Short mmCIF file of C-alpha atoms in Angstrom, two decimals:
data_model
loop_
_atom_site.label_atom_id
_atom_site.label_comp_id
_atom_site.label_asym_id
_atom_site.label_seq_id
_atom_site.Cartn_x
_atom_site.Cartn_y
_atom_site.Cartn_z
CA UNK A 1 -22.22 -19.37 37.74
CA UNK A 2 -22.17 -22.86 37.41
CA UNK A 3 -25.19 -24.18 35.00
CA UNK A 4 -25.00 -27.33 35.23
CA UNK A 5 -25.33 -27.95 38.89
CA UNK A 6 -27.59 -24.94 39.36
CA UNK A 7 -30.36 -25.99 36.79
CA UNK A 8 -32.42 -25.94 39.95
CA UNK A 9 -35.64 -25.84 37.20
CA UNK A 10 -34.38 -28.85 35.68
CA UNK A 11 -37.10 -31.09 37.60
CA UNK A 12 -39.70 -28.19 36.82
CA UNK A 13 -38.40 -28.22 32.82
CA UNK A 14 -39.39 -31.78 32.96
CA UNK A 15 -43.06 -31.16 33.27
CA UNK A 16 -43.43 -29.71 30.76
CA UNK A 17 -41.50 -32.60 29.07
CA UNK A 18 -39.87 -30.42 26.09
CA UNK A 19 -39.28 -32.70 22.95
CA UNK A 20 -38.12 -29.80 20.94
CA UNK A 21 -35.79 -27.47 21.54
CA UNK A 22 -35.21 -23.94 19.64
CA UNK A 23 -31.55 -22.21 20.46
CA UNK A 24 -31.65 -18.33 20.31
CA UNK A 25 -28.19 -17.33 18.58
CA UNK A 26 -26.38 -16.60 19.92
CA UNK A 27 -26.93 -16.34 23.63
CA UNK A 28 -28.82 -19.40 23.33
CA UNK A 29 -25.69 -21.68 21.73
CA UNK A 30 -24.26 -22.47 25.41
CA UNK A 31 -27.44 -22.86 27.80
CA UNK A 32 -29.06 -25.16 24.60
CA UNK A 33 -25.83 -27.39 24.42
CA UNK A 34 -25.43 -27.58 27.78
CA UNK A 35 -29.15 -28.41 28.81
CA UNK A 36 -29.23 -31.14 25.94
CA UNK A 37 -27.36 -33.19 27.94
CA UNK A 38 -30.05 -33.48 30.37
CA UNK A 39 -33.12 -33.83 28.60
CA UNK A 40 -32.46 -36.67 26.62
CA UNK A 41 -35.02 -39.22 25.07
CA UNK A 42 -35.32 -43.42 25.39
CA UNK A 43 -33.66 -44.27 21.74
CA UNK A 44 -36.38 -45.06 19.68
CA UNK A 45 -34.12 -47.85 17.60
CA UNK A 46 -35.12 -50.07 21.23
CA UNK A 47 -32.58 -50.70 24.02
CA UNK A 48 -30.83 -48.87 26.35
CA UNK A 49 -29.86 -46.46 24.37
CA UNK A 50 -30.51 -42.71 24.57
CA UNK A 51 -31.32 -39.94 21.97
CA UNK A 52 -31.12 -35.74 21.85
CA UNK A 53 -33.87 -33.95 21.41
CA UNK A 54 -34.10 -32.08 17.83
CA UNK A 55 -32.70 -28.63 18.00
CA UNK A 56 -32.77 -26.09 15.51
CA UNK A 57 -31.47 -22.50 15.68
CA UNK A 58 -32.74 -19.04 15.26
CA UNK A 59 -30.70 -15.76 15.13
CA UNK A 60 -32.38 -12.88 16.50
CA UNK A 61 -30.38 -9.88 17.25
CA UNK A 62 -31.64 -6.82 19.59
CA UNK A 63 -28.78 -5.42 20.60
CA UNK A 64 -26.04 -5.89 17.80
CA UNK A 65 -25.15 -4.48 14.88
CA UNK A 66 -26.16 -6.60 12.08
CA UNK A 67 -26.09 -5.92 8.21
CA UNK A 68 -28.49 -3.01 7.49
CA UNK A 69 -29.06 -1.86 11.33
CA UNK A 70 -28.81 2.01 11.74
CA UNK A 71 -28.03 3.12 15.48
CA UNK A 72 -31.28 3.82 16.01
CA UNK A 73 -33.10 0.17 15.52
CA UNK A 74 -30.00 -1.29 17.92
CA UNK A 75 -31.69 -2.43 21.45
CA UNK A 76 -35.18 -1.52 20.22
CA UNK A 77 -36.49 -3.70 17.16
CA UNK A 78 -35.27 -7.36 16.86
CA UNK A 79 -33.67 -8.29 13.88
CA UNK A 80 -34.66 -11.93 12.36
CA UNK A 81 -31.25 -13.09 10.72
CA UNK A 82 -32.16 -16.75 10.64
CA UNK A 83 -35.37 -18.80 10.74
CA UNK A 84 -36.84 -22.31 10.82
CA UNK A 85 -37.70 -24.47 7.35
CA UNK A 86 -41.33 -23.89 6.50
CA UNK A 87 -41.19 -27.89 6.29
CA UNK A 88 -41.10 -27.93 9.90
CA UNK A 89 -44.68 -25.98 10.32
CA UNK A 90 -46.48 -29.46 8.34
CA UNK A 91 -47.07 -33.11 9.54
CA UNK A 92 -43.63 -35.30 9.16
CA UNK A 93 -43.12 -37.12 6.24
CA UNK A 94 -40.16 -39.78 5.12
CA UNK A 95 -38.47 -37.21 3.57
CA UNK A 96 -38.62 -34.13 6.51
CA UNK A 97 -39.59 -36.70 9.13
CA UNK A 98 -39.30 -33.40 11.35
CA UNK A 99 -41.94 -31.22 12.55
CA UNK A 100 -42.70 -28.50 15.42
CA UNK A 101 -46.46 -29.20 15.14
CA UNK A 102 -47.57 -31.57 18.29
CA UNK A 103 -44.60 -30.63 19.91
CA UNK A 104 -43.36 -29.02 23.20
CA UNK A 105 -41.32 -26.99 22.24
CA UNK A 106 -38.59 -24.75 24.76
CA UNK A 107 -37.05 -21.70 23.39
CA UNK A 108 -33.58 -20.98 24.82
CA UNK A 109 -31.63 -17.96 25.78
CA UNK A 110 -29.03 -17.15 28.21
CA UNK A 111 -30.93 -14.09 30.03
CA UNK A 112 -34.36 -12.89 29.95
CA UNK A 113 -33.56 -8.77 30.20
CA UNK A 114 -36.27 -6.96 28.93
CA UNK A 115 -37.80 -10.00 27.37
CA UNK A 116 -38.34 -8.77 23.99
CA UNK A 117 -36.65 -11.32 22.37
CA UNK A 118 -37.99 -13.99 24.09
CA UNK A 119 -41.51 -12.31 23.03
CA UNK A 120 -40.80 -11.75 19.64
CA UNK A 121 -39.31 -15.55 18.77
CA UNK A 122 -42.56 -17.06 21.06
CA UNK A 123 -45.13 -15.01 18.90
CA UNK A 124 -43.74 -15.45 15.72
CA UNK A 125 -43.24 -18.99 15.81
CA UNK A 126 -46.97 -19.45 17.48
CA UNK A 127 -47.66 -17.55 14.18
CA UNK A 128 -46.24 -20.29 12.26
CA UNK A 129 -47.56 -23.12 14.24
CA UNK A 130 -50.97 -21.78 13.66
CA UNK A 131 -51.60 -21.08 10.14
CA UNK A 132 -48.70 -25.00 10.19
CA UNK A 133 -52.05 -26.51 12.23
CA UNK A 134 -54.77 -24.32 10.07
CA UNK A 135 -53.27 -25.80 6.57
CA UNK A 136 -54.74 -29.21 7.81
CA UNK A 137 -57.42 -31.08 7.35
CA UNK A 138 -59.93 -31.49 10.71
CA UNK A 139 -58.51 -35.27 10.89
CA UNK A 140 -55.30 -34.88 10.84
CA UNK A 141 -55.01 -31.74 13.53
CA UNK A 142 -57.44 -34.36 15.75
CA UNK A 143 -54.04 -36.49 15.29
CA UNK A 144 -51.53 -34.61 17.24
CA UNK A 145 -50.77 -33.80 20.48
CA UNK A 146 -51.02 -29.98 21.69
CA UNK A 147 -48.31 -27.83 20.37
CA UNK A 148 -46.91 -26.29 23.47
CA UNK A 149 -44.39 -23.94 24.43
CA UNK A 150 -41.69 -23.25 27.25
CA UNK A 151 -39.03 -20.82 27.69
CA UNK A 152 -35.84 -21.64 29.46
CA UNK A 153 -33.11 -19.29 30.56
CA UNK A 154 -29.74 -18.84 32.39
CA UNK A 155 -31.18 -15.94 34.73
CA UNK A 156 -34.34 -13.74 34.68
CA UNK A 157 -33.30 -10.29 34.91
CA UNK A 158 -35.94 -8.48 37.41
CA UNK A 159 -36.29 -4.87 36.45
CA UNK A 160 -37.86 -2.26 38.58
CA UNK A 161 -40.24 -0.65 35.97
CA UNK A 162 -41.09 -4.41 34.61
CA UNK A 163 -40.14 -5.75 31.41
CA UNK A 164 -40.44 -4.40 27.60
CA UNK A 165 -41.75 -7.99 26.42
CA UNK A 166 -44.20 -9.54 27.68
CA UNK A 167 -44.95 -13.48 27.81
CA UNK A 168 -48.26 -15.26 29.02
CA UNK A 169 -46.11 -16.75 31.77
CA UNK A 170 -47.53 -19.94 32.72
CA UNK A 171 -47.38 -20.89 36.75
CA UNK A 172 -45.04 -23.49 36.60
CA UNK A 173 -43.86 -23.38 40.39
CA UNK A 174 -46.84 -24.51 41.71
CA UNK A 175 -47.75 -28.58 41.57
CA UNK A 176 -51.15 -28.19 40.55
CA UNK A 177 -50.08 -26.58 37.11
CA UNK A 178 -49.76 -29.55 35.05
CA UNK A 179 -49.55 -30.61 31.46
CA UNK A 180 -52.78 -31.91 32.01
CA UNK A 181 -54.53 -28.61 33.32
CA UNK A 182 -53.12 -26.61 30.74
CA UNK A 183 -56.03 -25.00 28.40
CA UNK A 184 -55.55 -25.91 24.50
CA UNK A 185 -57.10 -24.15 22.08
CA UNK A 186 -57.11 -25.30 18.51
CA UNK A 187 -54.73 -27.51 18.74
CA UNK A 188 -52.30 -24.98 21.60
CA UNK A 189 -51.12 -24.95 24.74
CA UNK A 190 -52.37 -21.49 26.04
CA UNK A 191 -49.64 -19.69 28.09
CA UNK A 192 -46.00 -20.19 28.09
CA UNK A 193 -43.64 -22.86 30.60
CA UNK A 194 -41.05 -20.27 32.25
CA UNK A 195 -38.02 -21.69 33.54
CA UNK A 196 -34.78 -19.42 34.68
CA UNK A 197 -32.11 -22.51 35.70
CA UNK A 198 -30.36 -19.94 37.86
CA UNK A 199 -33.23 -17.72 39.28
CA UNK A 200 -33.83 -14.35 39.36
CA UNK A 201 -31.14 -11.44 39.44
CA UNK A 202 -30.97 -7.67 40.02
CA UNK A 203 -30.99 -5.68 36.85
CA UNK A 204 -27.09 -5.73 36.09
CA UNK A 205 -25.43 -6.81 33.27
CA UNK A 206 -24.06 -10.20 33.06
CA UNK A 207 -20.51 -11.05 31.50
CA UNK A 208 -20.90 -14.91 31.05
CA UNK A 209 -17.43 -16.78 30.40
CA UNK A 210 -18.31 -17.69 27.57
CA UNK A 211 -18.65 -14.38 26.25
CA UNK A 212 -14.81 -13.48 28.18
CA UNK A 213 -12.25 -13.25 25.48
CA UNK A 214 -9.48 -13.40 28.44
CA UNK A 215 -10.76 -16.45 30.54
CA UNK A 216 -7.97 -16.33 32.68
CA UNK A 217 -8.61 -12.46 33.64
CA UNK A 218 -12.56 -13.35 34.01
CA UNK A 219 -11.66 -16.00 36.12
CA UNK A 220 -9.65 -13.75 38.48
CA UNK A 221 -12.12 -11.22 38.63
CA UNK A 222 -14.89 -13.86 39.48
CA UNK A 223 -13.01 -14.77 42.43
CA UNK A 224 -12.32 -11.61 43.42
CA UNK A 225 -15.64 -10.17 43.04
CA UNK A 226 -17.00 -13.53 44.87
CA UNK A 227 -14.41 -12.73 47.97
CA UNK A 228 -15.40 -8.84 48.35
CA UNK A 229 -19.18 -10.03 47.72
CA UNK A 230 -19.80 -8.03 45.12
CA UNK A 231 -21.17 -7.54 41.67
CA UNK A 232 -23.09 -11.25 42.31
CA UNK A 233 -25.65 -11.63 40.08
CA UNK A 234 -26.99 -14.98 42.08
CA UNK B 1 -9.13 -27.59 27.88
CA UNK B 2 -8.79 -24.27 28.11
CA UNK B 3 -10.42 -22.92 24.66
CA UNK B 4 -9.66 -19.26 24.88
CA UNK B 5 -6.59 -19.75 26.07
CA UNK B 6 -5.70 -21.82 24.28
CA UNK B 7 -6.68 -20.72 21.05
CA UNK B 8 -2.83 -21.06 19.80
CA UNK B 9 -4.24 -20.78 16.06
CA UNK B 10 -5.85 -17.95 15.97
CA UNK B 11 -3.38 -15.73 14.57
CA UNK B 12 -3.50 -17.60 12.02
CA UNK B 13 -7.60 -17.82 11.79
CA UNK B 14 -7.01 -13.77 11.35
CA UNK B 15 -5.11 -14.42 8.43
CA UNK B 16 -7.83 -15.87 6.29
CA UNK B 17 -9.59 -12.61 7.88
CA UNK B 18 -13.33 -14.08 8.68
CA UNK B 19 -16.13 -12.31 7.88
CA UNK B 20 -18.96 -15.11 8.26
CA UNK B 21 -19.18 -17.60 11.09
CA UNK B 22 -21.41 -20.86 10.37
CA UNK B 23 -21.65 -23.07 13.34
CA UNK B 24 -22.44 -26.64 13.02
CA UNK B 25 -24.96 -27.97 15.42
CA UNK B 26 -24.45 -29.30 17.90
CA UNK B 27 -20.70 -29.43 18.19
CA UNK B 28 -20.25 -25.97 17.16
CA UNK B 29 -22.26 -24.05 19.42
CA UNK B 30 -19.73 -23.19 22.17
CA UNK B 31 -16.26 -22.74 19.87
CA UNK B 32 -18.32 -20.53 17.64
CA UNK B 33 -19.71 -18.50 20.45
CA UNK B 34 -16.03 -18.25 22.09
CA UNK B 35 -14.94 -17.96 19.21
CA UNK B 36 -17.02 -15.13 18.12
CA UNK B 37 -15.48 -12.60 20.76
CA UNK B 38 -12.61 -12.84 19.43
CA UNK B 39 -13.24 -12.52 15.48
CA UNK B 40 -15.11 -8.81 16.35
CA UNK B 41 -14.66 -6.23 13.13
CA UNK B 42 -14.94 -2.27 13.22
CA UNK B 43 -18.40 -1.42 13.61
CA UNK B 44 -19.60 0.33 10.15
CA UNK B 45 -22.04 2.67 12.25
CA UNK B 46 -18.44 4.48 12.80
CA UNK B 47 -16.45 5.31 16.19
CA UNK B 48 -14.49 2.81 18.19
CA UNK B 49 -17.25 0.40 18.24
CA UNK B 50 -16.90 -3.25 17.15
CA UNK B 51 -19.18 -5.25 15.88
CA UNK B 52 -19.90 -9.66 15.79
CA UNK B 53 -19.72 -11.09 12.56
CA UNK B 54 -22.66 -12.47 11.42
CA UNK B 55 -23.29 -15.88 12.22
CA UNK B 56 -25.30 -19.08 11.33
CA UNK B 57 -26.11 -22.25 12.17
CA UNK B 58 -26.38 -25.34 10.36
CA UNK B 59 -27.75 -28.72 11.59
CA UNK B 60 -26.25 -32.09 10.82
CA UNK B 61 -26.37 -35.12 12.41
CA UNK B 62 -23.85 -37.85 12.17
CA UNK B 63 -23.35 -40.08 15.10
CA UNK B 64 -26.42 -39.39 16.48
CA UNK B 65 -30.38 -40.69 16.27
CA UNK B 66 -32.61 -37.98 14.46
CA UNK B 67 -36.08 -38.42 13.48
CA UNK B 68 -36.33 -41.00 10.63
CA UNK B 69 -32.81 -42.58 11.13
CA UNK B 70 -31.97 -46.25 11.46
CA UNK B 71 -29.24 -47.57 13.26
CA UNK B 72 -27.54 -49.14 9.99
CA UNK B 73 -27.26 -44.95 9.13
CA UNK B 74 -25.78 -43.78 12.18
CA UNK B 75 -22.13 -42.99 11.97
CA UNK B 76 -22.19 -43.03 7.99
CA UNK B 77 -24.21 -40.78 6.47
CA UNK B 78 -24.35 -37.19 7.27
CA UNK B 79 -28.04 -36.13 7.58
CA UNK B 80 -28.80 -32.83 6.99
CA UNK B 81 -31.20 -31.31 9.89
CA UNK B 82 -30.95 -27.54 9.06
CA UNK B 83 -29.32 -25.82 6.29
CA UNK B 84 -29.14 -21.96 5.57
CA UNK B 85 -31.93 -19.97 3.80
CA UNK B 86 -31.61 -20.04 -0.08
CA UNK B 87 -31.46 -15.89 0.31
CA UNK B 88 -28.37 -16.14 1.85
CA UNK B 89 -26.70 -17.44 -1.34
CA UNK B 90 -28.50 -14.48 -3.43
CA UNK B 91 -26.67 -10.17 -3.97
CA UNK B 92 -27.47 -8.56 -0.85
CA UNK B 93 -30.98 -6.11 -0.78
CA UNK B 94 -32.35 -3.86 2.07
CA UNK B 95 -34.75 -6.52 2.80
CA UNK B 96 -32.20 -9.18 3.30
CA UNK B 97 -28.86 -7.90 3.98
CA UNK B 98 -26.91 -11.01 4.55
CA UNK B 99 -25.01 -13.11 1.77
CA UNK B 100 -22.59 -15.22 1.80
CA UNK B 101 -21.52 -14.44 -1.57
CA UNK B 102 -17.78 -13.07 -1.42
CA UNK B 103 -17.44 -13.56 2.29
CA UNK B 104 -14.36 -15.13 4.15
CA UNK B 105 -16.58 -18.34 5.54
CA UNK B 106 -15.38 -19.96 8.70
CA UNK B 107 -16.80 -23.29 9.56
CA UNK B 108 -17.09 -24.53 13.30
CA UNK B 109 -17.31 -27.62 14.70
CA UNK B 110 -15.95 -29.30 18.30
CA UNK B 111 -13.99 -31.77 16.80
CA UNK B 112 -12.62 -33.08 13.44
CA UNK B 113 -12.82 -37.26 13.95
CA UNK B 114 -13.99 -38.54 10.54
CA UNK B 115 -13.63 -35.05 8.87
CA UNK B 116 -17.10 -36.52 7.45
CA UNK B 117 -19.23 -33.62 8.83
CA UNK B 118 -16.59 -31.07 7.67
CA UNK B 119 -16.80 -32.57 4.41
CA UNK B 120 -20.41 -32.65 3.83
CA UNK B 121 -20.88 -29.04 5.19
CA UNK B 122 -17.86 -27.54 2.99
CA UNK B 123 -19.12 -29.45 -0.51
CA UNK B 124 -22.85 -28.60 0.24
CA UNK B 125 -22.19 -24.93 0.87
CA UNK B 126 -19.70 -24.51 -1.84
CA UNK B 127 -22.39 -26.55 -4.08
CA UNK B 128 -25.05 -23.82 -2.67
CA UNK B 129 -22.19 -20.49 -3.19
CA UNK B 130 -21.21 -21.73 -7.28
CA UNK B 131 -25.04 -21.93 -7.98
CA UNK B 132 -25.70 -18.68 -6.44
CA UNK B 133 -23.08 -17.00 -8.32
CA UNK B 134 -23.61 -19.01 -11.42
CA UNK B 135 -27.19 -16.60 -11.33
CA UNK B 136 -25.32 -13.42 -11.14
CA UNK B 137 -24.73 -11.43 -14.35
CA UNK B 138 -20.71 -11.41 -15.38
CA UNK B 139 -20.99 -7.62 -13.91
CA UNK B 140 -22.45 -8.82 -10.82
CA UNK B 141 -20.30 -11.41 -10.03
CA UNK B 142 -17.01 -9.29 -10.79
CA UNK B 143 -18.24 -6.80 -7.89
CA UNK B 144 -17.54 -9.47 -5.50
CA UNK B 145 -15.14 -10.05 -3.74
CA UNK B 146 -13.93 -14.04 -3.98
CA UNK B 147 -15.68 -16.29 -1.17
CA UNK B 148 -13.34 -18.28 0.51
CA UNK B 149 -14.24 -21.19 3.25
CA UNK B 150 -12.27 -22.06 6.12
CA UNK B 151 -12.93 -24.65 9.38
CA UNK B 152 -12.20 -24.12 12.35
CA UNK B 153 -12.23 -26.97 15.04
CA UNK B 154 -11.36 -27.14 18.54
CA UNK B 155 -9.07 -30.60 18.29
CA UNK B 156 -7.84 -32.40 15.29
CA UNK B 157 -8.43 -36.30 15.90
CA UNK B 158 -5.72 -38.03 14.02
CA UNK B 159 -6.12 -41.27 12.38
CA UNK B 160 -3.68 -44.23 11.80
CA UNK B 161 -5.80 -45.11 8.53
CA UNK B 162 -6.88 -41.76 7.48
CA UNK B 163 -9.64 -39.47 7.53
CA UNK B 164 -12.80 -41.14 5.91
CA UNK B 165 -13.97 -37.78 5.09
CA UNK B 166 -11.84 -35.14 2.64
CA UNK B 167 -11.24 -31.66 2.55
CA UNK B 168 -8.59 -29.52 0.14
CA UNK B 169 -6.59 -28.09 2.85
CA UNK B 170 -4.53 -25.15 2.47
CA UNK B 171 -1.09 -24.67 3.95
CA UNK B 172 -1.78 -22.41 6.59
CA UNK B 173 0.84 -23.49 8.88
CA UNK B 174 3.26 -21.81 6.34
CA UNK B 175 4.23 -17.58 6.06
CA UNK B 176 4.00 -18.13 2.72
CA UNK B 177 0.65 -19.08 2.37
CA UNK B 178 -1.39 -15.62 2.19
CA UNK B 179 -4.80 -14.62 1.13
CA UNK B 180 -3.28 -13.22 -2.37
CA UNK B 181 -1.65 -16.52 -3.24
CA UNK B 182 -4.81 -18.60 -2.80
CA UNK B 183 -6.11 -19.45 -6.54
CA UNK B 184 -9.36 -18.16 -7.01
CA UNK B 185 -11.62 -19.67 -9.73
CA UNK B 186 -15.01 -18.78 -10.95
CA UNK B 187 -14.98 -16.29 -8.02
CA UNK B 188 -14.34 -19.01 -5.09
CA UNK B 189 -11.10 -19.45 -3.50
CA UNK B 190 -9.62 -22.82 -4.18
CA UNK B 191 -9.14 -25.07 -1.23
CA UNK B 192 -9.64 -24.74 2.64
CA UNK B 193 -7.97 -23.09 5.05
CA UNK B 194 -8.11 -24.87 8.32
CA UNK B 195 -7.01 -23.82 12.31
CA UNK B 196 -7.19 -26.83 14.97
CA UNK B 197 -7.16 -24.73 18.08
CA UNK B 198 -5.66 -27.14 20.33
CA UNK B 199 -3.97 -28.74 17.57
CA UNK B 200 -3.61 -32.55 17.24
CA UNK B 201 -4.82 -35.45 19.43
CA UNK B 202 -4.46 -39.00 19.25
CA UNK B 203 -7.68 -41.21 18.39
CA UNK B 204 -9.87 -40.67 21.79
CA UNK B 205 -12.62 -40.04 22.21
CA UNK B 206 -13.24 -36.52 23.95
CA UNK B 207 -15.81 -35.66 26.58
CA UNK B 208 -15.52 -31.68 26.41
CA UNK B 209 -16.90 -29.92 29.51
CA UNK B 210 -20.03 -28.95 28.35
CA UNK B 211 -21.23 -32.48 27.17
CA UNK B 212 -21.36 -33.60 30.81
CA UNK B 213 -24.11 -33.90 32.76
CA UNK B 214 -22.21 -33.52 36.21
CA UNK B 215 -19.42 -31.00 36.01
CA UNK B 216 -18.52 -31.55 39.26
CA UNK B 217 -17.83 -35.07 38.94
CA UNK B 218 -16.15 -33.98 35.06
CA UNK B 219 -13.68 -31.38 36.97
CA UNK B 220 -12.42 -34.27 39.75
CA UNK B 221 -12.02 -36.92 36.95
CA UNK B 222 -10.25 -34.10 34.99
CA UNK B 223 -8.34 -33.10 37.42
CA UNK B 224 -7.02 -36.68 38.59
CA UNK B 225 -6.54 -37.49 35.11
CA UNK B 226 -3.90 -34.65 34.54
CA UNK B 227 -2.31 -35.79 38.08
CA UNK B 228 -1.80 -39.34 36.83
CA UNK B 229 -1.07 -38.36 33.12
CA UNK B 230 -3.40 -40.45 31.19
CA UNK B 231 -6.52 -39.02 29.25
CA UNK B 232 -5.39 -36.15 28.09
CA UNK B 233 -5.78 -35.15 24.65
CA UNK B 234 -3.60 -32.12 24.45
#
C-alpha cells in the first residue's frame, strides 16, 4: 500500500480540479494530508510560489463508539461529531474570506465500504450549499462558479450485494466526461467525481499502518502476507 | 522516523491520562491518528471492548497562504481557519454529548518550531473552556472534574534564541510531577503538560514522510542520509 505512488487517479482528480478539500475524521486525516501535497495551487501573492488548498475537517463516526452511542446505532446510523462554520455556506468576505459556495469541493476518506458515510457527509453538505446558494440574491448566485463535488478514497471496497450508500457516481474514467459537460442546476454540479487512488478491492477489511499500533509487527506481516500472496487487498 | 516506535514519551502522555484529542490541521493529522490507537479507553457499552477518544480538529494556518492573507502575515500571525463548535464548551445533553469541559485535552501538532501555533491554540481554547465554565452554576461547575490541556508533538525544534511563542510547561519529565500535584484553579489545571515523541532536534527544518510528493525518491534520500550521517533530526 503505497499512496503516494499509487494515486493512479491523481491525473483523473485533476479534472475535476478540486479547490476545496473536506477530511473525514478520522480515516480521512492521512489520505487528505497526504494528497495535499499534490494538488497544490499557483500562490496567489504572484511568483513562483505555491499554495494548499483550504481544508477543513468533519468527524463522522459509523462504526465507533462515540459519547451517547448505544450498541445498537454502532455500524448503522452515522454520528455527526464535528461540522463546518455556517460562515462557510455565504459569499467570502474580509473577515471569513472562506467559502464552499463556487467551489469544487473533494470529500476524503480512506475506504469507501458500504459508502454510507461518504453518502451521508455528500448530502448533508449539498444541503448546506443549497439553502448557502438560496440565501442569495439572483446577482450574486449569477457570480459564482458551480459548486461541485468529488469524492476521493484510498480503496473502493466492492461488495457482492452492492453498497448501503449510495452516491450519484459521476463517469469520471471516460474522456468525454468533463467539467464542461457536467449538468448544473441552480448553481450545482449534478452527480458526484469518484476517485479510489488505489482501485477497487475484494470486500475484506483493511488494517492501514497508520491505524497499526505495532508498526514493526505490521510491517512483518505485510511482507509476509505479500510473499505467501495472500490477504492482498490490491 | 519511526512514530510508533518511537513514541518514547508515551508513558508519560498516559500519565496526564487523555481523554480528548484535538488535532491541529494540517500538521496534526497523522500523529493524532497514530496517535489515537494508542490512547484507546474501556468501552462504556461494557465487555473487553475499547473505545477511541473523541477527537477534533482545529484549523490554523501559520506559515502558509490562506484565503485573505498577505505575504507581510505569513510566518507571524496565527490565522485561525477552523475552530471547535461553541457546544463543545457547554454541560453535556443527549443531543450533544461531547464537552470539553473537565476533560484531560491533548493537543497535536507535527512539530513545535516557533511554539507560536501551540500557543495560540492552548490560550484560545483555555480562553473558550474559562468562559464556558464561567456560565455554569457553582453546583455545576463543582461536578466537574478539572480540565487539564496537554500537547503533544512529534519533534521539539530547539532554538538558540528561544521560542517566539510561550506555553506554561509542566515538569513531566519528573516522577514527581503527578496529576494530583498539578494546581487546579477555577476548575482548570494550571500549566501544560507536554510529550515530544522523538524528543529534541536541532533547528532544521523537517520534511516528514508524508509531506512528500515522491516517497520513493524521500526513502533513497532518507536512506543515504542516515548512511552518510547528516540530516537527521533524531
Amino acid at each position: 500500500m503505497r499512496l503516494s505512488n499509487d494515486l493512479t487517479s491523481l491525473a483523473h482528480a485533476s479534472s475535476q480540479d478540486p479547490d476545496f478539500m473536506v477530511s473525514i475524521a478520522t480515516g480521512g486525516y492521512f489520505p487528505a494530508r497526504v494528497l495535499r501535497s499534490f494538488l497544490k495551487k499557483p500562490s496567489v501573492l504572484g511568483g513562483s510560489k505555491t499554495r494548499n488548498l483550504p481544508m477543513q475537517s468533519i468527524g463522522l463516526a459509523l462504526y465507533e463508539e462515540v459519547a451517547g452511542t448505544s450498541a445498537q446505532v454502532m455500524g448503522k446510523d452515522v454520528i455527526r461529531t464535528q461540522w463546518l462554520d455556517e460562515g462557510l455556506f455565504r459569499l467570502p468576505t474580509p473577515q471569513h474570506p472562506t467559502t464552499l459556495l463556487g467551489k469544487n469541493i473533494v470529500l476524503i476518506d480512506d475506504v469507501d465500504d458500504s459508502r454510507t458515510t461518504l453518502e451521508y457527509a455528500y448530502k448533508e453538505l449539498l444541503k448546506d450549499v443549497q439553502a448557502g446558494l438560496a440565501a442569495l440574491t439572483p446577482e450574486e448566485r449569477q457570480s459564482l462558479p458551480p459548486t461541485r463535488f468529488a469524492t476521493f478514497v484510498i480503496h473502493n471496497k466492492v461488495k457482492a450485494s452492492g453498497k448501503k450508500g449510495h452516491l450519484p457516481l459521476l463517469p469520471n474514467q471516460s474522456s468525454s466526461s468533463t467539467l464542461e459537460s457536467q449538468p448544473v442546476i441552480d448553481g450545482i454540479g449534478q452527480g458526484v467525481w469518484y476517485y479510489a487512488a488505489n482501485g477497487q478491492t475484494g470486500d475484506v477489511w483493511i488494517d492501514y499502518p497508520w491505524e497499526s499500533d505495532n508498526i514493526e509487527e505490521f510491517n512483518r506481516l505485510a511482507a509476509l502476507a505479500r510473499e505467501l500472496g495472500v490477504n492482498q487487498v490490491c
